[in-house]
Amino acid sequence: MDREDKSREKREAIKEMVFEINSPGGTPFASKEIATCIENMDKPAIAWVREHAASGAYWIASACGEIVADELSTVGDIGVMSIRPDIGELMKKFGIDVETLKTGIYSHLLMLDPKL
């Protein structure tokens, strides 16, 4: 039996995959890439959450068929938050005029002025 046959035999002996997750998250690209790999596996997948599976880590866990977590585990919390100060009045006070050039319907969302 050669190395490839032994490797195939070991893979076939695996009945399901358990992913131990303990993470506050990660980048959207990496999370999607890992979740896609899990979704494309030919074995059942279980996410075992230690303390945290938040943000991108929750995305990964949700790709599994089952999520197992302790009652004290933090699971979930996908979201993005950004602070956007309104400095329009301050700009007027100092005589600062802004001309906005933009492309895309959401490209203005982080502008400091004007109000949305």
mmCIF file of N, CA and C in Angstrom:
data_model
loop_
_atom_site.group_PDB
_atom_site.id
_atom_site.type_symbol
_atom_site.label_atom_id
_atom_site.label_comp_id
_atom_site.label_asym_id
_atom_site.label_seq_id
_atom_site.Cartn_x
_atom_site.Cartn_y
_atom_site.Cartn_z
ATOM 1 N N MET A 1 0.859 -1.175 0.000
ATOM 2 C CA MET A 1 0.000 0.000 0.000
ATOM 3 C C MET A 1 0.905 1.237 0.000
ATOM 4 N N ASP A 2 0.717 2.129 -0.978
ATOM 5 C CA ASP A 2 1.568 3.314 -1.039
ATOM 6 C C ASP A 2 0.995 4.450 -0.186
ATOM 7 N N ARG A 3 1.741 5.543 -0.141
ATOM 8 C CA ARG A 3 1.383 6.684 0.709
ATOM 9 C C ARG A 3 0.018 7.260 0.342
ATOM 10 N N GLU A 4 -0.285 7.367 -0.942
ATOM 11 C CA GLU A 4 -1.568 7.909 -1.385
ATOM 12 C C GLU A 4 -2.730 7.027 -0.932
ATOM 13 N N ASP A 5 -2.578 5.725 -1.019
ATOM 14 C CA ASP A 5 -3.626 4.808 -0.568
ATOM 15 C C ASP A 5 -3.851 4.938 0.933
ATOM 16 N N LYS A 6 -2.766 5.055 1.692
ATOM 17 C CA LYS A 6 -2.888 5.214 3.149
ATOM 18 C C LYS A 6 -3.589 6.524 3.491
ATOM 19 N N SER A 7 -3.242 7.581 2.769
ATOM 20 C CA SER A 7 -3.869 8.880 3.001
ATOM 21 C C SER A 7 -5.367 8.816 2.709
ATOM 22 N N ARG A 8 -5.739 8.189 1.597
ATOM 23 C CA ARG A 8 -7.149 8.041 1.234
ATOM 24 C C ARG A 8 -7.883 7.220 2.288
ATOM 25 N N GLU A 9 -7.262 6.168 2.750
ATOM 26 C CA GLU A 9 -7.863 5.307 3.771
ATOM 27 C C GLU A 9 -8.112 6.090 5.060
ATOM 28 N N LYS A 10 -7.167 6.923 5.445
ATOM 29 C CA LYS A 10 -7.341 7.744 6.650
ATOM 30 C C LYS A 10 -8.488 8.733 6.468
ATOM 31 N N ARG A 11 -8.549 9.375 5.293
ATOM 32 C CA ARG A 11 -9.633 10.331 5.035
ATOM 33 C C ARG A 11 -10.985 9.641 5.074
ATOM 34 N N GLU A 12 -11.079 8.454 4.515
ATOM 35 C CA GLU A 12 -12.347 7.724 4.493
ATOM 36 C C GLU A 12 -12.760 7.280 5.887
ATOM 37 N N ALA A 13 -11.803 7.108 6.783
ATOM 38 C CA ALA A 13 -12.113 6.703 8.156
ATOM 39 C C ALA A 13 -12.701 7.856 8.972
ATOM 40 N N ILE A 14 -12.502 9.082 8.515
ATOM 41 C CA ILE A 14 -13.037 10.254 9.221
ATOM 42 C C ILE A 14 -14.532 10.342 8.944
ATOM 43 N N LYS A 15 -15.325 10.333 9.994
ATOM 44 C CA LYS A 15 -16.784 10.362 9.848
ATOM 45 C C LYS A 15 -17.341 11.782 9.900
ATOM 46 N N GLU A 16 -16.717 12.655 10.695
ATOM 47 C CA GLU A 16 -17.142 14.046 10.784
ATOM 48 C C GLU A 16 -15.964 14.890 11.252
ATOM 49 N N MET A 17 -16.064 16.191 11.002
ATOM 50 C CA MET A 17 -15.013 17.124 11.391
ATOM 51 C C MET A 17 -15.535 17.999 12.523
ATOM 52 N N VAL A 18 -14.727 18.172 13.552
ATOM 53 C CA VAL A 18 -15.072 19.061 14.666
ATOM 54 C C VAL A 18 -14.079 20.216 14.653
ATOM 55 N N PHE A 19 -14.599 21.429 14.578
ATOM 56 C CA PHE A 19 -13.770 22.627 14.574
ATOM 57 C C PHE A 19 -13.860 23.300 15.935
ATOM 58 N N GLU A 20 -12.750 23.366 16.637
ATOM 59 C CA GLU A 20 -12.696 24.058 17.925
ATOM 60 C C GLU A 20 -12.486 25.542 17.635
ATOM 61 N N ILE A 21 -13.425 26.362 18.080
ATOM 62 C CA ILE A 21 -13.384 27.793 17.778
ATOM 63 C C ILE A 21 -13.329 28.586 19.075
ATOM 64 N N ASN A 22 -12.383 29.508 19.140
ATOM 65 C CA ASN A 22 -12.264 30.446 20.254
ATOM 66 C C ASN A 22 -11.641 31.714 19.692
ATOM 67 N N SER A 23 -12.492 32.587 19.149
ATOM 68 C CA SER A 23 -11.984 33.762 18.451
ATOM 69 C C SER A 23 -12.998 34.902 18.499
ATOM 70 N N PRO A 24 -12.507 36.145 18.648
ATOM 71 C CA PRO A 24 -13.405 37.296 18.568
ATOM 72 C C PRO A 24 -13.733 37.677 17.127
ATOM 73 N N GLY A 25 -13.100 37.014 16.158
ATOM 74 C CA GLY A 25 -13.413 37.297 14.763
ATOM 75 C C GLY A 25 -12.182 37.375 13.898
ATOM 76 N N GLY A 26 -12.359 37.960 12.749
ATOM 77 C CA GLY A 26 -11.267 38.076 11.795
ATOM 78 C C GLY A 26 -11.716 38.870 10.591
ATOM 79 N N THR A 27 -10.914 38.840 9.551
ATOM 80 C CA THR A 27 -11.255 39.606 8.360
ATOM 81 C C THR A 27 -12.381 38.922 7.589
ATOM 82 N N PRO A 28 -13.213 39.707 6.920
ATOM 83 C CA PRO A 28 -14.298 39.103 6.147
ATOM 84 C C PRO A 28 -13.787 38.142 5.078
ATOM 85 N N PHE A 29 -12.699 38.490 4.405
ATOM 86 C CA PHE A 29 -12.178 37.627 3.341
ATOM 87 C C PHE A 29 -11.775 36.265 3.894
ATOM 88 N N ALA A 30 -10.981 36.259 4.957
ATOM 89 C CA ALA A 30 -10.518 34.990 5.539
ATOM 90 C C ALA A 30 -11.691 34.182 6.073
ATOM 91 N N SER A 31 -12.634 34.850 6.731
ATOM 92 C CA SER A 31 -13.799 34.151 7.285
ATOM 93 C C SER A 31 -14.614 33.488 6.187
ATOM 94 N N LYS A 32 -14.837 34.219 5.096
ATOM 95 C CA LYS A 32 -15.605 33.656 3.980
ATOM 96 C C LYS A 32 -14.865 32.476 3.360
ATOM 97 N N GLU A 33 -13.562 32.618 3.206
ATOM 98 C CA GLU A 33 -12.770 31.549 2.596
ATOM 99 C C GLU A 33 -12.845 30.263 3.423
ATOM 100 N N ILE A 34 -12.716 30.386 4.740
ATOM 101 C CA ILE A 34 -12.781 29.211 5.620
ATOM 102 C C ILE A 34 -14.189 28.626 5.617
ATOM 103 N N ALA A 35 -15.202 29.501 5.728
ATOM 104 C CA ALA A 35 -16.595 29.028 5.730
ATOM 105 C C ALA A 35 -16.924 28.288 4.435
ATOM 106 N N THR A 36 -16.447 28.793 3.316
ATOM 107 C CA THR A 36 -16.691 28.139 2.028
ATOM 108 C C THR A 36 -16.043 26.761 1.983
ATOM 109 N N CYS A 37 -14.838 26.650 2.514
ATOM 110 C CA CYS A 37 -14.169 25.335 2.565
ATOM 111 C C CYS A 37 -14.987 24.344 3.390
ATOM 112 N N ILE A 38 -15.509 24.812 4.522
ATOM 113 C CA ILE A 38 -16.321 23.940 5.375
ATOM 114 C C ILE A 38 -17.587 23.511 4.639
ATOM 115 N N GLU A 39 -18.248 24.471 3.988
ATOM 116 C CA GLU A 39 -19.483 24.162 3.258
ATOM 117 C C GLU A 39 -19.248 23.164 2.127
ATOM 118 N N ASN A 40 -18.059 23.171 1.561
ATOM 119 C CA ASN A 40 -17.755 22.285 0.433
ATOM 120 C C ASN A 40 -17.191 20.931 0.849
ATOM 121 N N MET A 41 -17.030 20.700 2.146
ATOM 122 C CA MET A 41 -16.516 19.408 2.611
ATOM 123 C C MET A 41 -17.545 18.313 2.371
ATOM 124 N N ASP A 42 -17.069 17.103 2.215
ATOM 125 C CA ASP A 42 -17.987 15.980 2.029
ATOM 126 C C ASP A 42 -18.258 15.244 3.341
ATOM 127 N N LYS A 43 -17.871 15.855 4.458
ATOM 128 C CA LYS A 43 -18.100 15.271 5.790
ATOM 129 C C LYS A 43 -18.952 16.234 6.614
ATOM 130 N N PRO A 44 -19.755 15.724 7.538
ATOM 131 C CA PRO A 44 -20.477 16.613 8.444
ATOM 132 C C PRO A 44 -19.488 17.427 9.287
ATOM 133 N N ALA A 45 -19.866 18.673 9.579
ATOM 134 C CA ALA A 45 -18.994 19.554 10.358
ATOM 135 C C ALA A 45 -19.719 20.053 11.600
ATOM 136 N N ILE A 46 -19.001 20.080 12.715
ATOM 137 C CA ILE A 46 -19.520 20.582 13.989
ATOM 138 C C ILE A 46 -18.587 21.680 14.471
ATOM 139 N N ALA A 47 -19.157 22.806 14.893
ATOM 140 C CA ALA A 47 -18.364 23.873 15.505
ATOM 141 C C ALA A 47 -18.468 23.728 17.018
ATOM 142 N N TRP A 48 -17.338 23.597 17.671
ATOM 143 C CA TRP A 48 -17.293 23.525 19.136
ATOM 144 C C TRP A 48 -16.725 24.849 19.619
ATOM 145 N N VAL A 49 -17.569 25.668 20.235
ATOM 146 C CA VAL A 49 -17.171 27.001 20.679
ATOM 147 C C VAL A 49 -16.688 26.935 22.116
ATOM 148 N N ARG A 50 -15.452 27.340 22.320
ATOM 149 C CA ARG A 50 -14.893 27.394 23.677
ATOM 150 C C ARG A 50 -15.468 28.621 24.390
ATOM 151 N N GLU A 51 -14.829 29.761 24.240
ATOM 152 C CA GLU A 51 -15.316 30.983 24.884
ATOM 153 C C GLU A 51 -16.028 31.914 23.908
ATOM 154 N N HIS A 52 -15.441 32.093 22.721
ATOM 155 C CA HIS A 52 -15.976 33.083 21.777
ATOM 156 C C HIS A 52 -16.044 32.536 20.354
ATOM 157 N N ALA A 53 -17.118 32.873 19.688
ATOM 158 C CA ALA A 53 -17.232 32.707 18.232
ATOM 159 C C ALA A 53 -18.007 33.926 17.756
ATOM 160 N N ALA A 54 -17.301 35.041 17.656
ATOM 161 C CA ALA A 54 -17.949 36.298 17.302
ATOM 162 C C ALA A 54 -17.474 36.759 15.928
ATOM 163 N N SER A 55 -18.271 37.607 15.323
ATOM 164 C CA SER A 55 -17.947 38.224 14.048
ATOM 165 C C SER A 55 -17.580 37.163 13.006
ATOM 166 N N GLY A 56 -16.379 37.252 12.440
ATOM 167 C CA GLY A 56 -15.965 36.299 11.411
ATOM 168 C C GLY A 56 -15.903 34.869 11.908
ATOM 169 N N ALA A 57 -15.585 34.689 13.188
ATOM 170 C CA ALA A 57 -15.547 33.332 13.757
ATOM 171 C C ALA A 57 -16.953 32.734 13.811
ATOM 172 N N TYR A 58 -17.962 33.568 14.037
ATOM 173 C CA TYR A 58 -19.344 33.077 14.007
ATOM 174 C C TYR A 58 -19.745 32.700 12.580
ATOM 175 N N TRP A 59 -19.281 33.467 11.621
ATOM 176 C CA TRP A 59 -19.535 33.146 10.214
ATOM 177 C C TRP A 59 -19.010 31.743 9.913
ATOM 178 N N ILE A 60 -17.800 31.470 10.391
ATOM 179 C CA ILE A 60 -17.197 30.151 10.188
ATOM 180 C C ILE A 60 -18.020 29.079 10.899
ATOM 181 N N ALA A 61 -18.379 29.334 12.156
ATOM 182 C CA ALA A 61 -19.166 28.357 12.916
ATOM 183 C C ALA A 61 -20.504 28.089 12.238
ATOM 184 N N SER A 62 -21.114 29.131 11.679
ATOM 185 C CA SER A 62 -22.432 28.963 11.052
ATOM 186 C C SER A 62 -22.369 28.152 9.759
ATOM 187 N N ALA A 63 -21.171 27.955 9.224
ATOM 188 C CA ALA A 63 -21.021 27.097 8.042
ATOM 189 C C ALA A 63 -21.115 25.622 8.410
ATOM 190 N N CYS A 64 -20.967 25.324 9.694
ATOM 191 C CA CYS A 64 -21.060 23.938 10.168
ATOM 192 C C CYS A 64 -22.524 23.546 10.330
ATOM 193 N N GLY A 65 -22.801 22.283 10.285
ATOM 194 C CA GLY A 65 -24.169 21.804 10.442
ATOM 195 C C GLY A 65 -24.692 21.931 11.860
ATOM 196 N N GLU A 66 -23.788 22.043 12.813
ATOM 197 C CA GLU A 66 -24.173 22.117 14.225
ATOM 198 C C GLU A 66 -23.162 22.984 14.969
ATOM 199 N N ILE A 67 -23.669 23.776 15.926
ATOM 200 C CA ILE A 67 -22.806 24.578 16.796
ATOM 201 C C ILE A 67 -23.032 24.115 18.221
ATOM 202 N N VAL A 68 -21.954 23.731 18.897
ATOM 203 C CA VAL A 68 -22.013 23.299 20.291
ATOM 204 C C VAL A 68 -21.264 24.335 21.118
ATOM 205 N N ALA A 69 -21.919 24.863 22.149
ATOM 206 C CA ALA A 69 -21.292 25.898 22.970
ATOM 207 C C ALA A 69 -21.754 25.775 24.411
ATOM 208 N N ASP A 70 -20.926 26.234 25.309
ATOM 209 C CA ASP A 70 -21.273 26.297 26.719
ATOM 210 C C ASP A 70 -22.252 27.449 26.928
ATOM 211 N N GLU A 71 -23.021 27.391 27.989
ATOM 212 C CA GLU A 71 -23.974 28.475 28.267
ATOM 213 C C GLU A 71 -23.274 29.809 28.518
ATOM 214 N N LEU A 72 -21.994 29.787 28.843
ATOM 215 C CA LEU A 72 -21.247 31.019 29.080
ATOM 216 C C LEU A 72 -20.465 31.492 27.855
ATOM 217 N N SER A 73 -20.515 30.735 26.780
ATOM 218 C CA SER A 73 -19.805 31.128 25.559
ATOM 219 C C SER A 73 -20.491 32.325 24.907
ATOM 220 N N THR A 74 -19.700 33.158 24.252
ATOM 221 C CA THR A 74 -20.221 34.269 23.464
ATOM 222 C C THR A 74 -20.296 33.802 22.020
ATOM 223 N N VAL A 75 -21.515 33.735 21.491
ATOM 224 C CA VAL A 75 -21.708 33.239 20.128
ATOM 225 C C VAL A 75 -22.546 34.256 19.365
ATOM 226 N N GLY A 76 -22.054 34.680 18.220
ATOM 227 C CA GLY A 76 -22.808 35.613 17.386
ATOM 228 C C GLY A 76 -22.082 36.927 17.228
ATOM 229 N N ASP A 77 -22.821 37.998 17.116
ATOM 230 C CA ASP A 77 -22.279 39.348 17.057
ATOM 231 C C ASP A 77 -21.578 39.638 15.743
ATOM 232 N N ILE A 78 -22.300 39.490 14.641
ATOM 233 C CA ILE A 78 -21.753 39.936 13.364
ATOM 234 C C ILE A 78 -22.284 41.340 13.135
ATOM 235 N N GLY A 79 -21.393 42.256 12.899
ATOM 236 C CA GLY A 79 -21.807 43.626 12.645
ATOM 237 C C GLY A 79 -20.617 44.541 12.492
ATOM 238 N N VAL A 80 -20.894 45.701 11.978
ATOM 239 C CA VAL A 80 -19.860 46.701 11.783
ATOM 240 C C VAL A 80 -20.352 47.992 12.395
ATOM 241 N N MET A 81 -19.470 48.672 13.098
ATOM 242 C CA MET A 81 -19.827 49.954 13.683
ATOM 243 C C MET A 81 -18.750 50.954 13.319
ATOM 244 N N SER A 82 -19.169 52.141 13.018
ATOM 245 C CA SER A 82 -18.227 53.202 12.716
ATOM 246 C C SER A 82 -18.758 54.488 13.320
ATOM 247 N N ILE A 83 -17.861 55.311 13.817
ATOM 248 C CA ILE A 83 -18.251 56.611 14.367
ATOM 249 C C ILE A 83 -18.038 57.647 13.271
ATOM 250 N N ARG A 84 -19.047 58.462 13.075
ATOM 251 C CA ARG A 84 -18.989 59.479 12.032
ATOM 252 C C ARG A 84 -19.353 60.820 12.650
ATOM 253 N N PRO A 85 -18.341 61.619 13.036
ATOM 254 C CA PRO A 85 -18.654 62.912 13.650
ATOM 255 C C PRO A 85 -19.190 63.891 12.607
ATOM 256 N N ASP A 86 -20.098 64.757 13.026
ATOM 257 C CA ASP A 86 -20.627 65.796 12.152
ATOM 258 C C ASP A 86 -19.887 67.088 12.490
ATOM 259 N N ILE A 87 -19.015 67.510 11.585
ATOM 260 C CA ILE A 87 -18.254 68.734 11.842
ATOM 261 C C ILE A 87 -18.683 69.861 10.905
ATOM 262 N N GLY A 88 -19.881 69.747 10.349
ATOM 263 C CA GLY A 88 -20.393 70.747 9.412
ATOM 264 C C GLY A 88 -20.420 72.148 9.996
ATOM 265 N N GLU A 89 -20.939 72.307 11.201
ATOM 266 C CA GLU A 89 -21.010 73.629 11.837
ATOM 267 C C GLU A 89 -19.622 74.188 12.119
ATOM 268 N N LEU A 90 -18.705 73.339 12.538
ATOM 269 C CA LEU A 90 -17.330 73.765 12.798
ATOM 270 C C LEU A 90 -16.671 74.250 11.507
ATOM 271 N N MET A 91 -16.929 73.556 10.420
ATOM 272 C CA MET A 91 -16.370 73.959 9.135
ATOM 273 C C MET A 91 -16.927 75.316 8.712
ATOM 274 N N LYS A 92 -18.225 75.531 8.917
ATOM 275 C CA LYS A 92 -18.837 76.829 8.601
ATOM 276 C C LYS A 92 -18.204 77.934 9.429
ATOM 277 N N LYS A 93 -17.981 77.666 10.708
ATOM 278 C CA LYS A 93 -17.408 78.657 11.632
ATOM 279 C C LYS A 93 -16.046 79.145 11.140
ATOM 280 N N PHE A 94 -15.264 78.262 10.573
ATOM 281 C CA PHE A 94 -13.931 78.616 10.099
ATOM 282 C C PHE A 94 -13.899 78.924 8.598
ATOM 283 N N GLY A 95 -15.071 78.995 7.984
ATOM 284 C CA GLY A 95 -15.149 79.362 6.579
ATOM 285 C C GLY A 95 -14.620 78.302 5.623
ATOM 286 N N ILE A 96 -14.710 77.067 6.032
ATOM 287 C CA ILE A 96 -14.233 75.975 5.184
ATOM 288 C C ILE A 96 -15.396 75.483 4.331
ATOM 289 N N ASP A 97 -15.200 75.533 3.028
ATOM 290 C CA ASP A 97 -16.217 75.063 2.099
ATOM 291 C C ASP A 97 -15.718 73.762 1.476
ATOM 292 N N VAL A 98 -16.598 72.807 1.318
ATOM 293 C CA VAL A 98 -16.217 71.501 0.792
ATOM 294 C C VAL A 98 -16.966 71.237 -0.502
ATOM 295 N N GLU A 99 -16.226 70.802 -1.496
ATOM 296 C CA GLU A 99 -16.841 70.357 -2.740
ATOM 297 C C GLU A 99 -16.662 68.846 -2.798
ATOM 298 N N THR A 100 -17.747 68.132 -2.991
ATOM 299 C CA THR A 100 -17.697 66.675 -2.963
ATOM 300 C C THR A 100 -17.817 66.105 -4.368
ATOM 301 N N LEU A 101 -16.873 65.243 -4.699
ATOM 302 C CA LEU A 101 -16.928 64.472 -5.936
ATOM 303 C C LEU A 101 -17.000 63.015 -5.518
ATOM 304 N N LYS A 102 -17.943 62.274 -6.048
ATOM 305 C CA LYS A 102 -18.075 60.885 -5.608
ATOM 306 C C LYS A 102 -18.561 59.997 -6.735
ATOM 307 N N THR A 103 -18.287 58.714 -6.564
ATOM 308 C CA THR A 103 -18.846 57.688 -7.431
ATOM 309 C C THR A 103 -19.377 56.598 -6.521
ATOM 310 N N GLY A 104 -20.392 55.940 -6.930
ATOM 311 C CA GLY A 104 -20.967 54.881 -6.094
ATOM 312 C C GLY A 104 -21.979 55.452 -5.121
ATOM 313 N N ILE A 105 -23.041 54.714 -4.892
ATOM 314 C CA ILE A 105 -24.139 55.235 -4.073
ATOM 315 C C ILE A 105 -23.803 55.310 -2.588
ATOM 316 N N TYR A 106 -22.798 54.576 -2.121
ATOM 317 C CA TYR A 106 -22.459 54.587 -0.700
ATOM 318 C C TYR A 106 -21.115 55.251 -0.412
ATOM 319 N N SER A 107 -20.485 55.839 -1.413
ATOM 320 C CA SER A 107 -19.137 56.372 -1.222
ATOM 321 C C SER A 107 -19.091 57.566 -0.278
ATOM 322 N N HIS A 108 -20.209 58.182 0.016
ATOM 323 C CA HIS A 108 -20.250 59.360 0.885
ATOM 324 C C HIS A 108 -20.472 59.027 2.366
ATOM 325 N N LEU A 109 -20.668 57.783 2.710
ATOM 326 C CA LEU A 109 -21.113 57.438 4.059
ATOM 327 C C LEU A 109 -20.161 57.867 5.170
ATOM 328 N N LEU A 110 -18.881 57.938 4.921
ATOM 329 C CA LEU A 110 -17.945 58.333 5.976
ATOM 330 C C LEU A 110 -17.507 59.786 5.866
ATOM 331 N N MET A 111 -18.201 60.563 5.064
ATOM 332 C CA MET A 111 -17.896 61.991 4.993
ATOM 333 C C MET A 111 -18.239 62.642 6.328
ATOM 334 N N LEU A 112 -17.471 63.650 6.692
ATOM 335 C CA LEU A 112 -17.717 64.334 7.957
ATOM 336 C C LEU A 112 -18.821 65.371 7.834
ATOM 337 N N ASP A 113 -19.199 65.735 6.626
ATOM 338 C CA ASP A 113 -20.274 66.677 6.380
ATOM 339 C C ASP A 113 -20.745 66.443 4.949
ATOM 340 N N PRO A 114 -21.940 66.549 4.598
ATOM 341 C CA PRO A 114 -23.102 66.936 5.374
ATOM 342 C C PRO A 114 -23.760 65.753 6.080
ATOM 343 N N LYS A 115 -24.812 66.089 6.812
ATOM 344 C CA LYS A 115 -25.564 65.020 7.486
ATOM 345 C C LYS A 115 -26.128 64.069 6.437
ATOM 346 N N LEU A 116 -26.251 62.809 6.828
ATOM 347 C CA LEU A 116 -26.796 61.806 5.895
ATOM 348 C C LEU A 116 -28.260 62.055 5.625
#
